[in-house]
Coordinates of C-alpha atoms in Angstrom, one line a residue:
Chain A
M178 CA 50.6 158.4 153.3
S179 CA 48.5 157.2 150.4
D180 CA 45.2 156.8 152.2
R181 CA 45.4 160.2 153.9
A182 CA 46.9 162.1 151.0
T183 CA 46.1 165.8 151.1
G184 CA 44.2 167.5 148.4
F185 CA 47.4 169.4 147.4
Q186 CA 49.3 166.1 147.0
R187 CA 46.5 164.6 144.8
V188 CA 46.5 167.7 142.5
L189 CA 50.2 167.5 142.2
A190 CA 50.3 163.8 141.5
Y191 CA 47.5 164.0 138.9
A192 CA 49.1 167.0 137.2
G193 CA 52.3 165.0 137.0
L194 CA 50.5 162.0 135.6
I195 CA 48.7 164.1 132.9
A196 CA 52.0 165.7 131.8
L197 CA 53.7 162.3 131.6
L198 CA 50.8 160.7 129.7
A199 CA 50.8 163.6 127.3
M200 CA 54.6 163.2 126.7
V201 CA 54.2 159.5 126.0
L202 CA 50.8 159.3 124.4
V203 CA 50.7 162.3 122.0
P204 CA 53.5 160.9 119.9
Y205 CA 52.4 157.3 120.4
S206 CA 48.7 158.0 119.4
Y207 CA 50.1 159.6 116.3
I208 CA 51.7 156.2 115.5
V209 CA 48.4 154.5 115.9
V210 CA 46.5 157.0 113.8
T211 CA 49.2 156.8 111.1
A212 CA 49.0 153.0 111.0
F213 CA 45.4 153.3 109.8
K214 CA 45.9 156.1 107.2
T215 CA 46.0 155.7 103.5
P216 CA 49.4 156.5 101.9
G217 CA 48.0 159.7 100.5
E218 CA 47.0 161.1 103.8
I219 CA 50.2 160.3 105.6
F220 CA 51.6 163.8 104.9
E221 CA 48.8 165.7 106.3
V222 CA 48.8 166.3 110.0
T223 CA 45.4 165.0 111.0
W224 CA 44.3 163.0 114.0
I225 CA 41.2 161.4 112.4
P226 CA 41.9 159.7 109.1
E227 CA 39.4 160.6 106.4
E228 CA 39.4 157.0 105.3
L229 CA 40.3 154.1 107.6
S230 CA 42.6 151.8 105.8
V231 CA 44.0 148.4 106.9
D232 CA 46.0 148.0 103.7
A233 CA 49.2 148.7 105.7
W234 CA 48.4 145.9 108.1
R235 CA 47.8 143.5 105.2
E236 CA 51.0 144.6 103.6
V237 CA 53.0 144.0 106.7
F238 CA 52.2 140.4 106.9
A239 CA 51.4 139.4 103.3
I240 CA 54.2 141.2 101.5
N241 CA 56.8 142.0 104.2
E242 CA 56.3 138.7 106.0
F243 CA 56.8 140.5 109.2
H244 CA 55.8 137.5 111.3
R245 CA 59.0 135.8 110.2
Y246 CA 61.0 138.7 111.7
L247 CA 58.8 138.8 114.8
W248 CA 59.5 135.1 115.4
N249 CA 63.3 135.8 115.1
S250 CA 62.9 138.6 117.6
L251 CA 61.2 136.3 119.9
L252 CA 63.9 133.7 119.6
A253 CA 66.5 136.5 120.1
G254 CA 64.8 137.8 123.2
V255 CA 64.0 134.5 124.9
G256 CA 67.4 133.0 123.9
C257 CA 69.2 136.0 125.2
A258 CA 67.4 135.7 128.5
V259 CA 68.0 131.9 128.9
L260 CA 71.6 132.0 127.9
S261 CA 72.5 135.0 130.1
L262 CA 70.9 133.2 133.1
L263 CA 72.8 130.0 132.4
I264 CA 76.1 132.0 132.2
S265 CA 75.5 134.5 135.0
V266 CA 73.5 132.8 137.8
P267 CA 76.2 130.3 138.9
G268 CA 79.0 132.9 138.6
A269 CA 77.0 135.5 140.5
Y270 CA 76.1 133.1 143.2
V271 CA 79.7 132.2 143.8
F272 CA 80.7 135.8 143.7
A273 CA 78.1 136.7 146.3
R274 CA 78.4 133.8 148.8
K275 CA 81.7 132.1 148.6
N276 CA 85.1 133.3 149.6
F277 CA 88.1 132.7 147.4
R278 CA 91.3 134.5 146.4
G279 CA 90.9 137.0 143.6
R280 CA 87.1 137.3 144.0
E281 CA 86.8 141.0 143.9
V282 CA 89.3 141.4 141.0
L283 CA 87.5 138.8 138.9
F284 CA 84.1 140.4 139.7
Y285 CA 85.3 143.9 138.7
L286 CA 86.9 142.5 135.5
I287 CA 83.4 141.3 134.5
V288 CA 81.2 144.2 135.7
G289 CA 83.8 146.7 134.5
T290 CA 83.1 145.6 131.0
L291 CA 79.8 147.4 131.2
I292 CA 81.6 150.4 130.0
F293 CA 83.0 148.8 126.9
P294 CA 81.3 150.4 123.9
F295 CA 79.9 147.4 122.0
I296 CA 80.8 149.0 118.7
L297 CA 84.4 148.4 119.8
L298 CA 83.9 144.7 120.0
I299 CA 81.8 144.3 116.9
V300 CA 84.7 144.2 114.4
P301 CA 86.7 141.4 116.1
I302 CA 83.4 139.5 116.9
T303 CA 82.2 139.7 113.3
I304 CA 85.5 138.5 111.9
T305 CA 85.6 135.6 114.4
W306 CA 82.0 134.7 113.8
I307 CA 82.7 134.4 110.0
Q308 CA 85.7 132.3 110.7
V309 CA 84.0 129.8 113.0
G310 CA 80.7 129.7 111.1
L311 CA 78.5 131.5 113.6
Y312 CA 77.8 134.3 111.3
N313 CA 74.2 134.7 110.2
S314 CA 73.0 132.1 112.7
I315 CA 70.7 132.6 115.6
V316 CA 73.2 130.9 118.0
G317 CA 75.9 133.3 116.9
L318 CA 73.5 136.2 117.6
L319 CA 72.6 134.9 121.0
I320 CA 76.2 134.5 122.0
A321 CA 77.0 138.0 120.9
F322 CA 74.1 139.4 122.9
Q323 CA 75.8 138.1 126.0
I324 CA 78.4 140.8 125.6
F325 CA 76.0 143.3 127.1
A326 CA 73.6 140.9 128.9
V327 CA 76.1 139.1 131.1
P328 CA 78.0 141.9 132.9
F329 CA 74.8 143.6 134.0
S330 CA 73.0 140.3 134.9
V331 CA 76.0 139.3 137.1
W332 CA 75.9 142.6 138.8
I333 CA 72.1 142.5 139.6
L334 CA 72.2 138.8 140.6
R335 CA 75.1 139.2 142.9
G336 CA 73.5 142.0 144.7
Y337 CA 70.4 139.9 145.4
F338 CA 72.3 136.8 146.4
A339 CA 74.4 138.8 148.8
R340 CA 71.4 140.2 150.5
M341 CA 69.9 136.8 151.3
P342 CA 70.2 135.5 154.9
R343 CA 73.7 134.5 155.8
H344 CA 73.6 130.9 156.9
L345 CA 71.0 129.4 154.5
E346 CA 73.5 127.0 152.8
E347 CA 74.9 125.8 156.1
C348 CA 71.3 125.1 157.3
A349 CA 70.6 123.1 154.2
M350 CA 73.7 121.1 154.6
V351 CA 72.9 120.3 158.2
Y352 CA 69.8 118.7 156.7
G353 CA 71.9 116.6 154.4
C354 CA 72.2 118.7 151.3
T355 CA 75.4 118.7 149.3
Q356 CA 76.9 122.1 148.3
F357 CA 75.2 121.8 144.9
Q358 CA 71.9 120.8 146.3
A359 CA 72.0 123.7 148.7
F360 CA 72.3 126.0 145.7
Y361 CA 69.8 124.1 143.6
K362 CA 67.1 123.3 146.1
V363 CA 67.3 126.2 148.5
M364 CA 69.0 129.2 147.0
L365 CA 67.6 129.0 143.5
P366 CA 63.9 128.9 144.4
L367 CA 64.4 131.8 146.9
A368 CA 66.1 133.8 144.1
K369 CA 63.1 133.6 141.8
P370 CA 62.3 137.3 141.8
V371 CA 65.8 138.3 140.7
I372 CA 65.9 135.5 138.1
V373 CA 62.6 136.6 136.6
S374 CA 63.8 140.3 136.6
V375 CA 67.1 139.5 134.9
A376 CA 65.3 137.3 132.4
F377 CA 62.9 140.2 131.6
L378 CA 65.6 142.8 131.3
S379 CA 67.8 140.5 129.2
F380 CA 64.8 139.7 127.0
L381 CA 64.4 143.4 126.3
L382 CA 68.1 143.7 125.4
G383 CA 67.7 140.9 122.8
W384 CA 64.3 142.0 121.6
N385 CA 65.4 145.7 121.1
D386 CA 68.9 145.1 119.8
F387 CA 69.8 146.6 116.5
L388 CA 73.6 146.8 116.3
F389 CA 74.5 143.1 116.6
S390 CA 71.4 141.9 114.7
N391 CA 72.3 144.2 111.9
M392 CA 75.9 143.3 111.7
L393 CA 75.7 139.6 112.3
T394 CA 72.8 138.6 110.1
T395 CA 71.7 139.0 106.5
G396 CA 68.3 139.2 104.9
D397 CA 67.7 135.5 104.5
G398 CA 69.2 134.7 108.0
P399 CA 67.7 135.2 111.4
R400 CA 67.0 138.9 110.9
T401 CA 65.0 140.4 113.7
A402 CA 62.1 142.8 113.6
S403 CA 64.1 145.9 114.6
V404 CA 66.4 145.4 111.7
A405 CA 63.5 144.7 109.3
I406 CA 61.9 148.0 110.4
Y407 CA 65.2 149.9 110.0
V408 CA 65.7 148.5 106.5
A409 CA 62.2 149.5 105.6
T410 CA 63.0 153.1 106.5
A411 CA 66.5 153.4 105.3
G412 CA 66.0 151.7 101.9
G413 CA 64.2 153.5 99.2
E414 CA 63.2 157.0 98.1
R415 CA 59.8 156.9 99.6
I416 CA 59.4 155.6 103.1
E417 CA 56.1 153.8 103.7
W418 CA 55.4 155.4 107.0
E419 CA 52.0 153.7 107.5
V420 CA 53.6 150.3 107.0
M421 CA 56.4 151.3 109.4
M422 CA 54.0 152.4 112.1
V423 CA 52.1 149.1 111.9
M424 CA 55.4 147.2 112.5
T425 CA 56.3 149.6 115.3
L426 CA 53.0 149.1 117.1
I427 CA 53.2 145.3 116.9
T428 CA 56.9 145.2 118.0
G429 CA 56.1 147.3 121.0
I430 CA 53.4 145.0 122.5
P431 CA 55.1 141.9 123.8
P432 CA 57.5 143.7 126.1
V433 CA 54.7 145.6 127.7
I434 CA 52.8 142.4 128.4
L435 CA 55.9 140.8 129.8
Y436 CA 56.4 143.8 132.1
M437 CA 52.9 143.3 133.5
I438 CA 53.8 139.7 134.3
A439 CA 57.3 140.5 135.7
Q440 CA 56.3 143.7 137.7
K441 CA 55.9 141.9 141.0
H442 CA 59.3 140.3 140.8
L443 CA 61.0 143.5 139.7
S444 CA 59.8 145.3 142.8
R445 CA 61.3 142.6 145.0
T446 CA 64.6 142.6 143.1
F447 CA 65.2 146.4 143.3
S448 CA 64.4 147.0 146.9
T449 CA 67.3 147.7 149.1
Chain B
M173 CA 90.5 125.4 154.8
Q174 CA 87.6 124.9 152.5
A175 CA 86.1 121.5 151.9
S176 CA 87.2 120.1 148.5
E177 CA 83.5 119.8 147.6
E178 CA 83.1 123.6 148.0
R179 CA 86.2 124.3 146.0
W180 CA 84.9 122.2 143.1
L181 CA 81.6 124.1 143.2
I182 CA 83.4 127.4 143.1
V183 CA 85.5 126.4 140.1
A184 CA 82.6 124.8 138.2
F185 CA 80.3 127.7 138.8
L186 CA 82.9 130.3 137.9
L187 CA 84.0 128.6 134.7
P188 CA 81.2 129.7 132.3
T189 CA 81.2 133.2 133.6
V190 CA 85.0 133.7 133.5
A191 CA 85.4 131.8 130.2
F192 CA 82.8 134.0 128.6
M193 CA 84.4 137.2 130.0
L194 CA 87.8 136.3 128.7
L195 CA 86.8 135.1 125.3
L196 CA 84.0 137.6 124.4
L197 CA 85.0 140.7 126.3
W198 CA 88.6 141.0 127.2
Y199 CA 90.2 139.2 124.3
P200 CA 88.5 141.4 121.6
F201 CA 89.1 144.4 123.8
L202 CA 92.8 143.9 124.2
Q203 CA 92.9 143.1 120.5
G204 CA 91.4 146.6 120.0
V205 CA 94.0 148.2 122.3
W206 CA 96.7 146.5 120.1
M207 CA 95.1 147.7 116.9
S208 CA 94.9 151.3 118.3
L209 CA 98.6 151.4 118.4
H210 CA 98.9 150.7 114.6
R211 CA 97.9 152.3 111.4
W212 CA 95.4 149.5 110.6
P213 CA 93.6 150.0 107.3
F214 CA 90.8 147.7 106.2
M215 CA 92.3 145.1 103.9
G216 CA 95.8 146.3 104.3
D217 CA 99.0 145.6 106.3
P218 CA 99.1 147.1 109.8
E219 CA 102.0 149.4 110.6
W220 CA 103.2 150.3 114.1
R221 CA 102.4 153.8 115.2
G222 CA 102.8 153.7 119.0
L223 CA 100.7 156.4 120.5
G224 CA 100.6 158.3 117.1
N225 CA 96.9 157.7 116.7
Y226 CA 96.1 159.1 120.1
T227 CA 98.1 162.3 119.6
A228 CA 96.5 162.6 116.2
F229 CA 93.1 162.2 117.7
V230 CA 93.6 164.7 120.5
N231 CA 95.0 167.3 118.1
A232 CA 92.3 166.8 115.5
E233 CA 90.0 169.7 114.7
Y234 CA 87.0 167.6 115.5
F235 CA 88.2 166.5 118.9
W236 CA 86.6 169.3 120.9
V237 CA 83.4 169.2 118.8
A238 CA 83.0 165.5 119.4
L239 CA 83.8 165.8 123.1
Q240 CA 81.3 168.6 123.5
S241 CA 78.5 166.7 121.8
T242 CA 79.4 163.6 123.9
L243 CA 79.0 165.6 127.1
I244 CA 75.6 167.0 125.9
Y245 CA 74.5 163.6 124.9
S246 CA 75.4 162.2 128.3
L247 CA 73.3 164.9 129.9
S248 CA 70.4 162.8 128.6
T249 CA 71.0 160.6 131.7
V250 CA 70.1 163.6 133.9
F251 CA 66.9 164.3 132.0
Q252 CA 65.9 160.7 132.0
L253 CA 66.5 160.6 135.8
A254 CA 64.3 163.7 136.3
I255 CA 61.4 162.3 134.3
A256 CA 61.7 158.8 135.8
L257 CA 61.8 160.0 139.3
V258 CA 58.6 162.1 138.9
A259 CA 56.9 159.2 137.1
A260 CA 57.9 156.7 139.8
L261 CA 56.8 159.0 142.6
V262 CA 53.4 159.7 140.9
L263 CA 52.7 156.1 140.0
K264 CA 53.5 154.8 143.4
Q265 CA 50.6 156.7 145.0
R266 CA 47.7 154.4 145.9
F267 CA 45.0 157.0 145.2
I268 CA 45.9 157.1 141.5
R269 CA 43.3 155.2 139.6
W270 CA 44.3 152.5 137.0
R271 CA 47.9 152.7 138.2
T272 CA 48.8 149.4 136.6
L273 CA 47.6 150.5 133.2
W274 CA 49.5 153.8 133.4
R275 CA 52.7 152.0 134.4
G276 CA 52.4 149.8 131.3
V277 CA 51.7 153.0 129.2
M278 CA 54.9 154.6 130.5
L279 CA 56.9 151.7 129.2
V280 CA 55.8 151.9 125.5
A281 CA 58.8 154.0 124.4
Y282 CA 61.3 151.7 125.9
A283 CA 59.5 148.6 124.7
M284 CA 60.0 149.6 121.1
P285 CA 63.5 149.1 119.6
P286 CA 65.4 152.4 119.7
V287 CA 65.8 152.5 115.9
V288 CA 62.1 152.3 115.6
V289 CA 61.6 155.2 118.0
G290 CA 64.3 157.0 116.0
A291 CA 62.6 156.5 112.7
F292 CA 59.4 157.7 114.3
W293 CA 60.9 161.0 115.5
L294 CA 62.5 161.5 112.1
F295 CA 58.9 161.5 110.8
L296 CA 57.5 163.7 113.6
L297 CA 60.3 166.3 113.4
D298 CA 60.5 166.3 109.6
P299 CA 60.6 170.0 108.6
G300 CA 58.2 169.5 105.7
L301 CA 55.6 167.1 106.9
G302 CA 56.2 166.4 110.5
M303 CA 53.7 167.1 113.3
V304 CA 56.0 169.1 115.5
T305 CA 56.9 171.7 112.9
H306 CA 53.3 171.9 111.7
Y307 CA 52.1 172.8 115.2
L308 CA 55.0 175.1 116.1
I309 CA 54.3 177.2 112.9
G310 CA 50.5 176.9 113.4
W311 CA 50.8 178.3 116.9
G312 CA 53.0 181.1 115.8
I313 CA 56.1 179.9 117.8
L314 CA 58.2 179.4 114.7
E315 CA 58.3 181.5 111.6
E316 CA 59.7 178.9 109.3
P317 CA 60.7 175.2 109.6
I318 CA 63.8 174.3 111.5
Y319 CA 66.0 171.6 110.0
W320 CA 66.4 169.9 113.3
F321 CA 68.7 167.1 112.2
S322 CA 71.0 169.2 110.0
D323 CA 71.1 172.4 111.9
G324 CA 74.4 172.2 113.9
S325 CA 73.1 174.0 117.0
W326 CA 69.9 172.0 117.2
A327 CA 71.0 168.5 116.1
K328 CA 73.0 167.6 119.2
W329 CA 70.1 168.6 121.5
I330 CA 67.6 166.8 119.3
I331 CA 69.5 163.5 119.5
T332 CA 69.8 164.0 123.3
F333 CA 66.0 164.7 123.4
V334 CA 65.2 161.5 121.5
A335 CA 67.5 159.4 123.6
T336 CA 65.8 160.8 126.7
W337 CA 62.3 160.1 125.4
T338 CA 63.4 156.5 124.4
F339 CA 65.3 155.4 127.5
W340 CA 63.8 157.1 130.6
P341 CA 61.4 154.1 131.2
F342 CA 64.4 151.9 132.1
M343 CA 65.1 154.2 135.0
F344 CA 61.4 154.4 135.9
L345 CA 61.1 150.6 136.0
I346 CA 63.9 150.2 138.6
L347 CA 63.1 153.3 140.6
L348 CA 59.4 152.4 140.9
S349 CA 60.3 148.9 142.0
A350 CA 62.5 150.3 144.7
L351 CA 59.8 152.7 145.8
Q352 CA 57.2 150.0 146.0
A353 CA 59.4 148.1 148.5
I354 CA 59.2 150.9 151.1
P355 CA 56.8 149.8 153.8
D356 CA 53.9 152.1 154.4
S357 CA 54.6 152.0 158.1
H358 CA 57.7 154.2 157.5
Y359 CA 55.5 156.9 156.0
E360 CA 52.9 156.6 158.8
L361 CA 55.6 157.0 161.4
A362 CA 57.0 160.0 159.7
E363 CA 53.5 161.5 159.6
V364 CA 53.0 160.9 163.3
Y365 CA 56.1 163.0 163.8
G366 CA 54.6 165.7 161.7
A367 CA 56.9 165.4 158.7
N368 CA 55.7 167.4 155.7
L369 CA 55.9 166.2 152.0
W370 CA 59.5 167.3 151.5
Q371 CA 60.7 165.9 154.8
R372 CA 59.0 162.6 154.1
F373 CA 60.8 162.5 150.7
R374 CA 64.1 163.5 152.2
H375 CA 64.1 161.2 155.2
V376 CA 62.0 158.2 154.1
T377 CA 62.0 158.0 150.3
L378 CA 65.5 159.1 149.4
P379 CA 67.4 156.8 151.8
H380 CA 65.5 153.8 150.4
L381 CA 66.0 154.9 146.9
W382 CA 69.7 155.7 147.1
S383 CA 71.0 152.4 146.0
A384 CA 68.6 152.1 143.1
L385 CA 69.4 155.7 142.0
L386 CA 73.1 154.9 141.8
V387 CA 72.4 151.7 139.9
V388 CA 70.3 153.5 137.2
I389 CA 72.7 156.4 136.9
I390 CA 75.7 154.1 136.4
L391 CA 73.9 151.7 134.0
R392 CA 72.4 154.5 131.9
L393 CA 75.6 156.5 131.7
A394 CA 77.4 153.5 130.4
F395 CA 74.6 152.5 128.1
N396 CA 74.1 156.0 126.8
L397 CA 77.7 156.6 126.1
A398 CA 77.9 153.4 124.1
K399 CA 74.7 154.2 122.1
I400 CA 75.3 154.3 118.4
D401 CA 72.4 153.1 116.4
Q402 CA 69.9 155.8 117.2
P403 CA 72.1 158.9 117.1
F404 CA 73.7 157.6 113.9
Q405 CA 70.3 156.9 112.4
L406 CA 69.1 160.4 113.2
T407 CA 72.0 162.6 112.0
G408 CA 74.7 160.3 110.7
G409 CA 77.1 162.2 113.0
G410 CA 76.6 165.4 111.1
P411 CA 76.4 168.2 110.2
G412 CA 80.2 168.0 110.1
Y413 CA 81.1 166.5 113.4
E414 CA 78.5 168.3 115.4
T415 CA 76.7 165.2 116.5
S416 CA 79.6 162.8 116.2
I417 CA 79.5 161.6 119.8
L418 CA 82.5 159.4 120.5
S419 CA 80.7 156.1 119.8
V420 CA 79.5 157.5 116.4
L421 CA 83.0 158.6 115.7
V422 CA 84.2 155.0 116.2
Y423 CA 81.6 153.8 113.7
R424 CA 82.6 156.5 111.2
F425 CA 86.2 155.5 111.4
A426 CA 85.6 151.8 111.3
F427 CA 82.9 151.4 108.8
M428 CA 83.0 154.6 106.7
S429 CA 86.8 155.3 106.5
G430 CA 87.9 151.7 107.1
D431 CA 90.5 153.0 109.5
F432 CA 90.5 150.5 112.3
G433 CA 93.5 152.0 114.1
M434 CA 91.8 155.3 114.6
A435 CA 88.4 153.6 115.3
F436 CA 89.9 151.7 118.2
T437 CA 91.8 154.8 119.4
V438 CA 88.6 156.7 119.8
G439 CA 87.0 153.6 121.3
I440 CA 89.7 153.3 124.0
F441 CA 89.4 157.0 124.6
L442 CA 85.6 156.5 125.1
V443 CA 86.2 153.7 127.6
V444 CA 88.4 156.0 129.7
F445 CA 85.9 158.9 129.3
T446 CA 83.0 156.7 130.5
L447 CA 85.1 155.4 133.4
V448 CA 85.8 159.0 134.6
L449 CA 82.1 159.9 134.5
I450 CA 81.0 156.7 136.3
L451 CA 83.7 156.5 138.9
P452 CA 82.2 158.9 141.4
F453 CA 78.8 157.1 141.3
A454 CA 80.5 153.7 141.5
W455 CA 82.4 154.9 144.6
L456 CA 79.2 156.1 146.3
F457 CA 77.6 152.8 145.4
Q458 CA 80.4 150.7 146.8
R459 CA 80.6 152.7 150.0
Q460 CA 77.0 152.3 151.0
F461 CA 76.6 148.7 150.2
R462 CA 79.3 146.0 150.1
P463 CA 78.0 142.7 148.7
G464 CA 78.9 139.7 150.8
H465 CA 79.1 141.6 154.1

């Protein structure tokens, strides 16, 4: 269809593209412009700053030490992805490819928790974290992230494992693999697309999280970029919008780059 | 009879997932159910109330206001779906130049933490210095600034709008991936049979997209209804209770009034509410695709 697209189809598609780009880019460009404005010009609606200023960029790193928060966000994102894979992959594999009593019930007990509002769990979690010494630590944060990362990872992983050819493990075992080797040497490499996809989506959950990072960390702890930005806006009388916009821009870049890398795997994962 | 080796594998593999589920999800959740049956003040002694909190909540004056704003807020899922579907269909086309670049561009809103996007819209929609009001007045559409976040009739639509703008790329991501997996030969065949644009969408695209559509609707309904940070940041749940969607209400009770009993009552109610909204889609999903078969 693509090669022989009619003129009408092309016009329609480009019109749609322009509308979408406007919807995303008009506000976004305004962030970029604002990031280079002087504090005095912030409150005038202009698209070309009279005076280009990089003061905001300097302030973000020199005074706000934003790289510290970015590093924490990176740890939070990567850690969330790794931990959620460690917890969900073995479970999802068994849920998809082994038969045992209570399988469906257990599976729905996990996936059903997708509808728990996280806010409901945050009070008991915070109290427990303080008691066991996980409060204000990156490990505690990563474990808490699993509350929303695991149920949805298990769901996506199980769907993919279930769609893989039926007798793969038996074949591997005919060739002398143990049960575990069949999983580790045959199934895991074949599941690379879904593993990369789940890692990417879990990374986003950790990177973008505000609720848990805000509740479970303090200023001198592993505070992430999203909390740092929020604090910068919610704090004083005068919000330094130009500084905020710089932080916003920087925080938005890593996920986009990761998406470019993960794109191919995502499309293999979400095909029926 | 399963080989004992296989049984060991099942147990060992299930252990981390199940242990996690019990300790981190079900234990605190059931604790919450228990707390919802009590008057449970912060730093005080709990007192058994049975279903008293629930009847108090359902009869409260803010109950219907909160329910209405929750329904409006969950409409965001529909708006997100519409935008994401258009975007996915457009950016699938081979004749679009620099497709990969545009796909990345579409993602920028979702790539930023929601509170960051929220702060940004607070700036853009500010009645005094924001871009939106500036242009609406400049073009003669508005006579005077609207206080978007504190005007009761606007506020709940504004938080819905910001949520839509923030979260639609998640749906786009998954829908586009599903579209890309449709083999070209299907479309070629449909063309040979003289199918027009709509027929090709209806009979080739939609069946391939069905599963992914249900996945994104279920996930986003659940995620949207649990959202708290962004709507709370934008309006604080006000004016009055106008934008106190159920999750914000939980927050208000737990962290502003210190009434954990009521907070968990609203929370449990929200779980049931979410379940009711999701069940039809979950049923459709289960029906068309049974894992392991």
